[in-house]
């Protein structure tokens, strides 16, 4: 098991689903974790559950990642609370699905502002402390939809494809400081985000997964941990699809 003893991880969207599992995975390996989500109740619940097993390992921050000023303030607060940061995981994300014909401007903006601008905001907030940290890592949670597109998800696909381009540019800009930046492209992972999809959609997706199963939040957390530890030191600017073979 990779140890994150003495390290600090910031996980956005850490209140539920994939982000909750990522926050927990870091804490189980010795890290202290800043759990960020939109609502106090969800990041608070994750932090409380982590602290029950690892006293004072986690702190909750209710911040909208789309709000530039609020995220810069978050950066200052986390550094004040933890003294530094080693790993930033941009996982907060939303969907507002609909065919382009019916998609409202608001649906486009909400998804782009959260999924793409959110990552810009956090990287801006944490890049300086990361550049001074030991084993500094950024992991962006993209999606297979950012690689292959999807009818009804033009906003989401654009945000995730943008996040991949952002990942590669950040990787190039920060390589001189040994900060790695990679993206993970999850396939279909069982969470609140996918639970709302109709049974027919789920069946259709399942038929396209060579390994014949949906992914779990721990499948993604394990990949994040791998890229974030010392073993990930020579991997940067990559997109790792964790998708049961969906996009091979
Ligand atoms: P969930 O909907 O289960 O959880 C999303 C998390 O993001 C919540 O904690 C939510 O906060 C937080 N969040 C949403 N908007 C904001 C915001 N503006 N500011 C701060 N936090 C916010 O999603 P998943 O766990 O399923 O997805 C996590 C990531 O993985 C997303 O980026 C998603 O696009 C990506 N992904 C998921 C896949 C899947 O199959 N599930 C597949 C491919 C990619 P709160 O709890 O307060 O509402």
Tab-separated table of C-alpha atoms and ligand atoms in Angstrom:
chain	number	residue	atom	x	y	z
A	1	UNK	CA	0.000	0.000	0.000
A	2	UNK	CA	1.431	3.435	-0.926
A	3	UNK	CA	1.836	5.598	2.165
A	4	UNK	CA	0.711	9.223	2.220
A	5	UNK	CA	1.865	9.754	5.797
A	6	UNK	CA	2.665	13.428	6.347
A	7	UNK	CA	0.982	14.474	3.101
A	8	UNK	CA	-2.063	16.623	2.432
A	9	UNK	CA	-4.639	15.953	-0.274
A	10	UNK	CA	-7.369	18.318	-1.465
A	11	UNK	CA	-10.338	16.504	-3.015
A	12	UNK	CA	-13.125	18.494	-4.662
A	13	UNK	CA	-16.526	16.853	-4.868
A	14	UNK	CA	-15.373	14.839	-1.866
A	15	UNK	CA	-18.801	14.780	-0.297
A	16	UNK	CA	-20.173	11.777	-2.168
A	17	UNK	CA	-19.547	9.154	-4.833
A	18	UNK	CA	-16.121	8.964	-6.437
A	19	UNK	CA	-14.733	11.946	-4.515
A	20	UNK	CA	-15.854	10.472	-1.193
A	21	UNK	CA	-13.976	7.259	-2.007
A	22	UNK	CA	-10.872	9.212	-3.067
A	23	UNK	CA	-10.848	11.236	0.174
A	24	UNK	CA	-11.246	8.050	2.185
A	25	UNK	CA	-8.479	6.262	0.217
A	26	UNK	CA	-5.987	9.034	0.992
A	27	UNK	CA	-6.933	9.135	4.681
A	28	UNK	CA	-6.670	5.332	4.965
A	29	UNK	CA	-3.095	5.702	3.687
A	30	UNK	CA	-2.097	8.301	6.247
A	31	UNK	CA	-2.849	11.599	4.499
A	32	UNK	CA	-4.719	14.544	5.942
A	33	UNK	CA	-7.533	15.511	3.601
A	34	UNK	CA	-9.357	18.734	2.716
A	35	UNK	CA	-12.806	17.550	1.654
A	36	UNK	CA	-14.467	20.112	-0.595
A	37	UNK	CA	-18.033	19.992	-1.847
A	38	UNK	CA	-20.866	22.333	-2.646
A	39	UNK	CA	-22.951	21.651	0.428
A	40	UNK	CA	-21.807	21.693	4.027
A	41	UNK	CA	-23.810	18.555	4.821
A	42	UNK	CA	-22.081	16.348	2.276
A	43	UNK	CA	-18.429	17.358	2.810
A	44	UNK	CA	-19.130	17.489	6.546
A	45	UNK	CA	-20.444	13.914	6.535
A	46	UNK	CA	-17.414	12.589	4.636
A	47	UNK	CA	-14.982	14.408	6.931
A	48	UNK	CA	-16.824	13.161	10.011
A	49	UNK	CA	-16.759	9.550	8.777
A	50	UNK	CA	-13.033	9.791	8.027
A	51	UNK	CA	-12.288	11.397	11.401
A	52	UNK	CA	-14.137	8.592	13.178
A	53	UNK	CA	-11.417	6.225	11.933
A	54	UNK	CA	-8.513	8.673	11.648
A	55	UNK	CA	-8.955	11.431	14.250
A	56	UNK	CA	-8.435	14.955	12.880
A	57	UNK	CA	-7.351	13.679	9.468
A	58	UNK	CA	-10.080	15.493	7.538
A	59	UNK	CA	-11.575	18.957	7.360
A	60	UNK	CA	-14.689	19.937	5.417
A	61	UNK	CA	-14.962	23.006	3.175
A	62	UNK	CA	-18.292	23.917	1.575
A	63	UNK	CA	-17.235	25.855	-1.528
A	64	UNK	CA	-18.633	26.169	-5.041
A	65	UNK	CA	-15.636	25.350	-7.264
A	66	UNK	CA	-17.108	27.523	-10.028
A	67	UNK	CA	-16.703	30.631	-7.849
A	68	UNK	CA	-13.211	31.970	-8.570
A	69	UNK	CA	-12.916	34.250	-5.536
A	70	UNK	CA	-14.289	31.636	-3.151
A	71	UNK	CA	-11.781	29.054	-4.430
A	72	UNK	CA	-8.837	31.441	-4.028
A	73	UNK	CA	-9.990	31.995	-0.415
A	74	UNK	CA	-10.256	28.209	-0.013
A	75	UNK	CA	-6.630	27.875	-1.146
A	76	UNK	CA	-5.464	30.297	1.548
A	77	UNK	CA	-7.614	28.633	4.221
A	78	UNK	CA	-6.406	25.097	3.424
A	79	UNK	CA	-2.756	26.176	3.535
A	80	UNK	CA	-3.410	27.949	6.842
A	81	UNK	CA	-5.134	24.834	8.236
A	82	UNK	CA	-2.765	22.164	6.920
A	83	UNK	CA	0.497	24.012	6.238
A	84	UNK	CA	0.781	22.843	2.617
A	85	UNK	CA	-0.631	20.571	-0.053
A	86	UNK	CA	0.845	17.620	-1.951
A	87	UNK	CA	-2.100	16.373	-4.002
A	88	UNK	CA	-4.978	18.198	-5.680
A	89	UNK	CA	-7.790	16.075	-7.096
A	90	UNK	CA	-10.294	17.919	-9.282
A	91	UNK	CA	-13.285	15.634	-9.059
A	92	UNK	CA	-16.283	17.964	-8.567
A	93	UNK	CA	-18.582	17.575	-11.547
A	94	UNK	CA	-22.180	17.867	-12.662
A	95	UNK	CA	-24.344	16.864	-15.600
A	96	UNK	CA	-27.231	18.764	-17.211
A	97	UNK	CA	-28.076	16.335	-19.998
A	98	UNK	CA	-30.235	17.089	-23.013
A	99	UNK	CA	-30.075	17.080	-26.775
A	100	UNK	CA	-28.443	20.200	-28.188
A	101	UNK	CA	-31.723	21.179	-29.808
A	102	UNK	CA	-33.231	21.644	-26.338
A	103	UNK	CA	-30.150	22.526	-24.288
A	104	UNK	CA	-30.417	25.877	-22.544
A	105	UNK	CA	-27.504	28.281	-22.222
A	106	UNK	CA	-27.740	27.846	-18.461
A	107	UNK	CA	-27.231	24.063	-18.817
A	108	UNK	CA	-24.110	24.700	-20.886
A	109	UNK	CA	-22.689	27.310	-18.490
A	110	UNK	CA	-23.345	25.354	-15.286
A	111	UNK	CA	-21.533	22.298	-16.612
A	112	UNK	CA	-18.599	24.216	-18.115
A	113	UNK	CA	-18.266	26.439	-15.034
A	114	UNK	CA	-18.202	23.521	-12.619
A	115	UNK	CA	-16.320	20.825	-14.538
A	116	UNK	CA	-13.780	22.967	-16.398
A	117	UNK	CA	-13.523	26.424	-14.850
A	118	UNK	CA	-13.650	24.730	-11.449
A	119	UNK	CA	-10.336	23.001	-12.222
A	120	UNK	CA	-8.815	26.265	-13.467
A	121	UNK	CA	-9.883	27.910	-10.207
A	122	UNK	CA	-8.375	25.240	-7.957
A	123	UNK	CA	-5.118	24.906	-9.891
A	124	UNK	CA	-4.721	28.700	-9.674
A	125	UNK	CA	-5.395	28.498	-5.927
A	126	UNK	CA	-3.002	25.637	-5.165
A	127	UNK	CA	-0.236	25.797	-7.781
A	128	UNK	CA	2.216	27.839	-5.715
A	129	UNK	CA	2.148	25.586	-2.640
A	130	UNK	CA	2.215	22.514	-4.910
A	131	UNK	CA	5.386	23.800	-6.590
A	132	UNK	CA	7.090	23.758	-3.182
A	133	UNK	CA	5.694	20.382	-2.043
A	134	UNK	CA	7.176	16.893	-1.911
A	135	UNK	CA	5.785	14.577	-4.660
A	136	UNK	CA	3.378	17.227	-5.963
A	137	UNK	CA	0.453	15.851	-7.966
A	138	UNK	CA	-2.664	17.051	-9.742
A	139	UNK	CA	-5.257	14.503	-10.844
A	140	UNK	CA	-8.266	15.636	-12.863
A	141	UNK	CA	-11.321	13.405	-13.075
A	142	UNK	CA	-12.454	13.650	-16.691
A	143	UNK	CA	-14.714	11.057	-18.365
A	144	UNK	CA	-14.796	8.662	-21.298
A	145	UNK	CA	-17.450	11.039	-22.656
A	146	UNK	CA	-14.666	13.617	-23.069
A	147	UNK	CA	-12.890	11.106	-25.328
A	148	UNK	CA	-15.740	9.745	-27.437
A	149	UNK	CA	-18.645	12.210	-27.004
A	150	UNK	CA	-22.258	11.290	-26.326
A	151	UNK	CA	-25.599	12.337	-27.743
A	152	UNK	CA	-27.375	14.388	-25.091
A	153	UNK	CA	-24.157	15.388	-23.327
A	154	UNK	CA	-22.557	18.047	-25.564
A	155	UNK	CA	-21.959	20.320	-22.559
A	156	UNK	CA	-20.516	17.522	-20.430
A	157	UNK	CA	-18.345	16.143	-23.266
A	158	UNK	CA	-16.993	19.624	-24.023
A	159	UNK	CA	-16.176	20.209	-20.353
A	160	UNK	CA	-14.363	16.898	-20.006
A	161	UNK	CA	-12.506	17.182	-23.331
A	162	UNK	CA	-11.511	20.680	-22.209
A	163	UNK	CA	-10.315	19.263	-18.911
A	164	UNK	CA	-8.082	16.837	-20.810
A	165	UNK	CA	-6.518	19.674	-22.829
A	166	UNK	CA	-6.122	21.661	-19.616
A	167	UNK	CA	-4.429	18.650	-17.972
A	168	UNK	CA	-1.818	18.374	-20.721
A	169	UNK	CA	-1.069	22.103	-20.671
A	170	UNK	CA	-0.739	22.205	-16.886
A	171	UNK	CA	1.508	19.125	-17.079
A	172	UNK	CA	3.804	20.956	-19.495
A	173	UNK	CA	3.797	24.233	-17.542
A	174	UNK	CA	4.520	22.665	-14.145
A	175	UNK	CA	6.867	19.846	-15.219
A	176	UNK	CA	9.893	22.012	-14.436
A	177	UNK	CA	8.753	22.056	-10.799
A	178	UNK	CA	8.147	18.264	-10.848
A	179	UNK	CA	4.395	18.731	-10.415
A	180	UNK	CA	2.701	15.960	-12.398
A	181	UNK	CA	-0.772	16.479	-13.817
A	182	UNK	CA	-2.834	13.618	-15.197
A	183	UNK	CA	-6.450	12.894	-16.024
A	184	UNK	CA	-8.494	9.821	-15.282
A	185	UNK	CA	-11.354	9.058	-17.626
A	186	UNK	CA	-13.863	6.894	-15.744
A	187	UNK	CA	-16.355	4.829	-17.682
A	188	UNK	CA	-19.710	4.036	-16.064
A	189	UNK	CA	-19.277	4.120	-12.284
A	190	UNK	CA	-22.145	3.370	-9.921
A	191	UNK	CA	-22.873	6.635	-7.998
A	192	UNK	CA	-25.729	9.134	-7.487
A	193	UNK	CA	-24.804	10.601	-10.888
A	194	UNK	CA	-25.509	7.337	-12.722
A	195	UNK	CA	-28.249	6.010	-10.429
A	196	UNK	CA	-30.673	8.510	-11.964
A	197	UNK	CA	-30.267	7.055	-15.480
A	198	UNK	CA	-33.134	4.953	-16.847
A	199	UNK	CA	-32.722	1.149	-16.787
A	200	UNK	CA	-32.706	1.030	-20.620
A	201	UNK	CA	-29.729	3.444	-20.779
A	202	UNK	CA	-27.866	1.385	-18.175
A	203	UNK	CA	-28.492	-1.829	-20.156
A	204	UNK	CA	-27.265	-0.197	-23.379
A	205	UNK	CA	-24.085	1.015	-21.668
A	206	UNK	CA	-23.452	-2.367	-20.063
A	207	UNK	CA	-23.569	-4.030	-23.484
A	208	UNK	CA	-20.652	-1.798	-24.552
A	209	UNK	CA	-18.360	-2.703	-21.644
A	210	UNK	CA	-16.012	-5.577	-22.585
A	211	UNK	CA	-15.364	-6.504	-18.928
A	212	UNK	CA	-19.154	-6.836	-18.559
A	213	UNK	CA	-19.646	-4.826	-15.366
A	214	UNK	CA	-20.025	-1.265	-14.117
A	215	UNK	CA	-17.097	0.261	-12.258
A	216	UNK	CA	-17.012	1.059	-8.561
A	217	UNK	CA	-15.875	4.243	-6.823
A	218	UNK	CA	-12.907	2.296	-5.454
A	219	UNK	CA	-11.752	1.433	-8.998
A	220	UNK	CA	-11.293	5.171	-9.564
A	221	UNK	CA	-9.861	5.893	-6.106
A	222	UNK	CA	-7.207	3.188	-6.611
A	223	UNK	CA	-6.114	4.775	-9.903
A	224	UNK	CA	-5.950	8.230	-8.267
A	225	UNK	CA	-3.810	6.839	-5.445
A	226	UNK	CA	-1.451	5.206	-7.922
A	227	UNK	CA	-0.899	8.428	-9.883
A	228	UNK	CA	-0.605	10.490	-6.671
A	229	UNK	CA	2.078	8.540	-4.842
A	230	UNK	CA	5.850	8.443	-5.328
A	231	UNK	CA	5.325	5.614	-7.863
A	232	UNK	CA	3.598	8.064	-10.182
A	233	UNK	CA	6.605	10.364	-10.439
A	234	UNK	CA	7.376	9.641	-14.114
A	235	UNK	CA	3.804	9.827	-15.431
A	236	UNK	CA	2.485	13.205	-16.523
A	237	UNK	CA	0.115	14.644	-19.121
A	238	UNK	CA	-1.638	11.281	-19.524
A	239	UNK	CA	-5.262	10.225	-19.660
A	240	UNK	CA	-5.932	6.911	-17.940
A	241	UNK	CA	-9.259	5.379	-18.944
A	242	UNK	CA	-10.701	3.297	-16.107
A	243	UNK	CA	-13.666	1.995	-18.032
A	244	UNK	CA	-13.742	-1.787	-18.279
A	245	UNK	CA	-12.369	-1.528	-21.807
A	246	UNK	CA	-15.196	0.682	-23.125
A	247	UNK	CA	-12.928	3.007	-25.118
A	248	UNK	CA	-10.096	0.648	-26.111
B	1	LIG	P1	-21.806	12.682	-7.662
B	1	LIG	O1	-22.910	13.425	-8.307
B	1	LIG	O2	-22.076	11.437	-6.912
B	1	LIG	O3	-20.982	13.691	-6.699
B	1	LIG	C1	-20.521	14.903	-7.189
B	1	LIG	C2	-19.761	15.643	-6.122
B	1	LIG	O4	-19.321	16.889	-6.688
B	1	LIG	C3	-20.626	16.001	-4.904
B	1	LIG	O5	-19.879	15.891	-3.706
B	1	LIG	C4	-20.988	17.465	-5.158
B	1	LIG	O6	-21.183	18.250	-3.994
B	1	LIG	C5	-19.737	17.951	-5.851
B	1	LIG	N1	-19.999	19.157	-6.623
B	1	LIG	C6	-20.837	19.317	-7.672
B	1	LIG	N2	-20.825	20.585	-8.091
B	1	LIG	C7	-19.963	21.244	-7.290
B	1	LIG	C8	-19.541	22.588	-7.202
B	1	LIG	N3	-19.995	23.524	-8.055
B	1	LIG	N4	-18.644	22.926	-6.247
B	1	LIG	C9	-18.179	21.996	-5.374
B	1	LIG	N5	-18.546	20.714	-5.411
B	1	LIG	C10	-19.435	20.343	-6.340
B	1	LIG	O7	-20.762	12.426	-8.856
B	1	LIG	P2	-19.774	11.196	-9.150
B	1	LIG	O8	-19.094	10.777	-7.919
B	1	LIG	O9	-20.479	10.211	-9.973
B	1	LIG	O10	-18.728	11.928	-10.132
B	1	LIG	C11	-17.515	12.489	-9.671
B	1	LIG	C12	-16.710	12.950	-10.880
B	1	LIG	O11	-16.468	11.842	-11.739
B	1	LIG	C13	-17.427	14.010	-11.730
B	1	LIG	O12	-16.499	14.946	-12.206
B	1	LIG	C14	-17.999	13.185	-12.868
B	1	LIG	O13	-18.157	13.970	-14.015
B	1	LIG	C15	-16.902	12.142	-13.042
B	1	LIG	N6	-17.374	10.946	-13.718
B	1	LIG	C16	-18.333	10.152	-13.156
B	1	LIG	C17	-18.744	9.013	-13.817
B	1	LIG	C18	-19.766	8.090	-13.266
B	1	LIG	O14	-20.104	7.112	-13.973
B	1	LIG	N7	-20.270	8.291	-12.067
B	1	LIG	C19	-18.195	8.639	-15.122
B	1	LIG	C20	-17.185	9.550	-15.606
B	1	LIG	C21	-16.796	10.653	-14.912
B	1	LIG	P3	-22.492	18.011	-3.042
B	1	LIG	O15	-22.318	16.645	-2.455
B	1	LIG	O16	-22.354	19.099	-2.025
B	1	LIG	O17	-23.681	18.140	-3.930
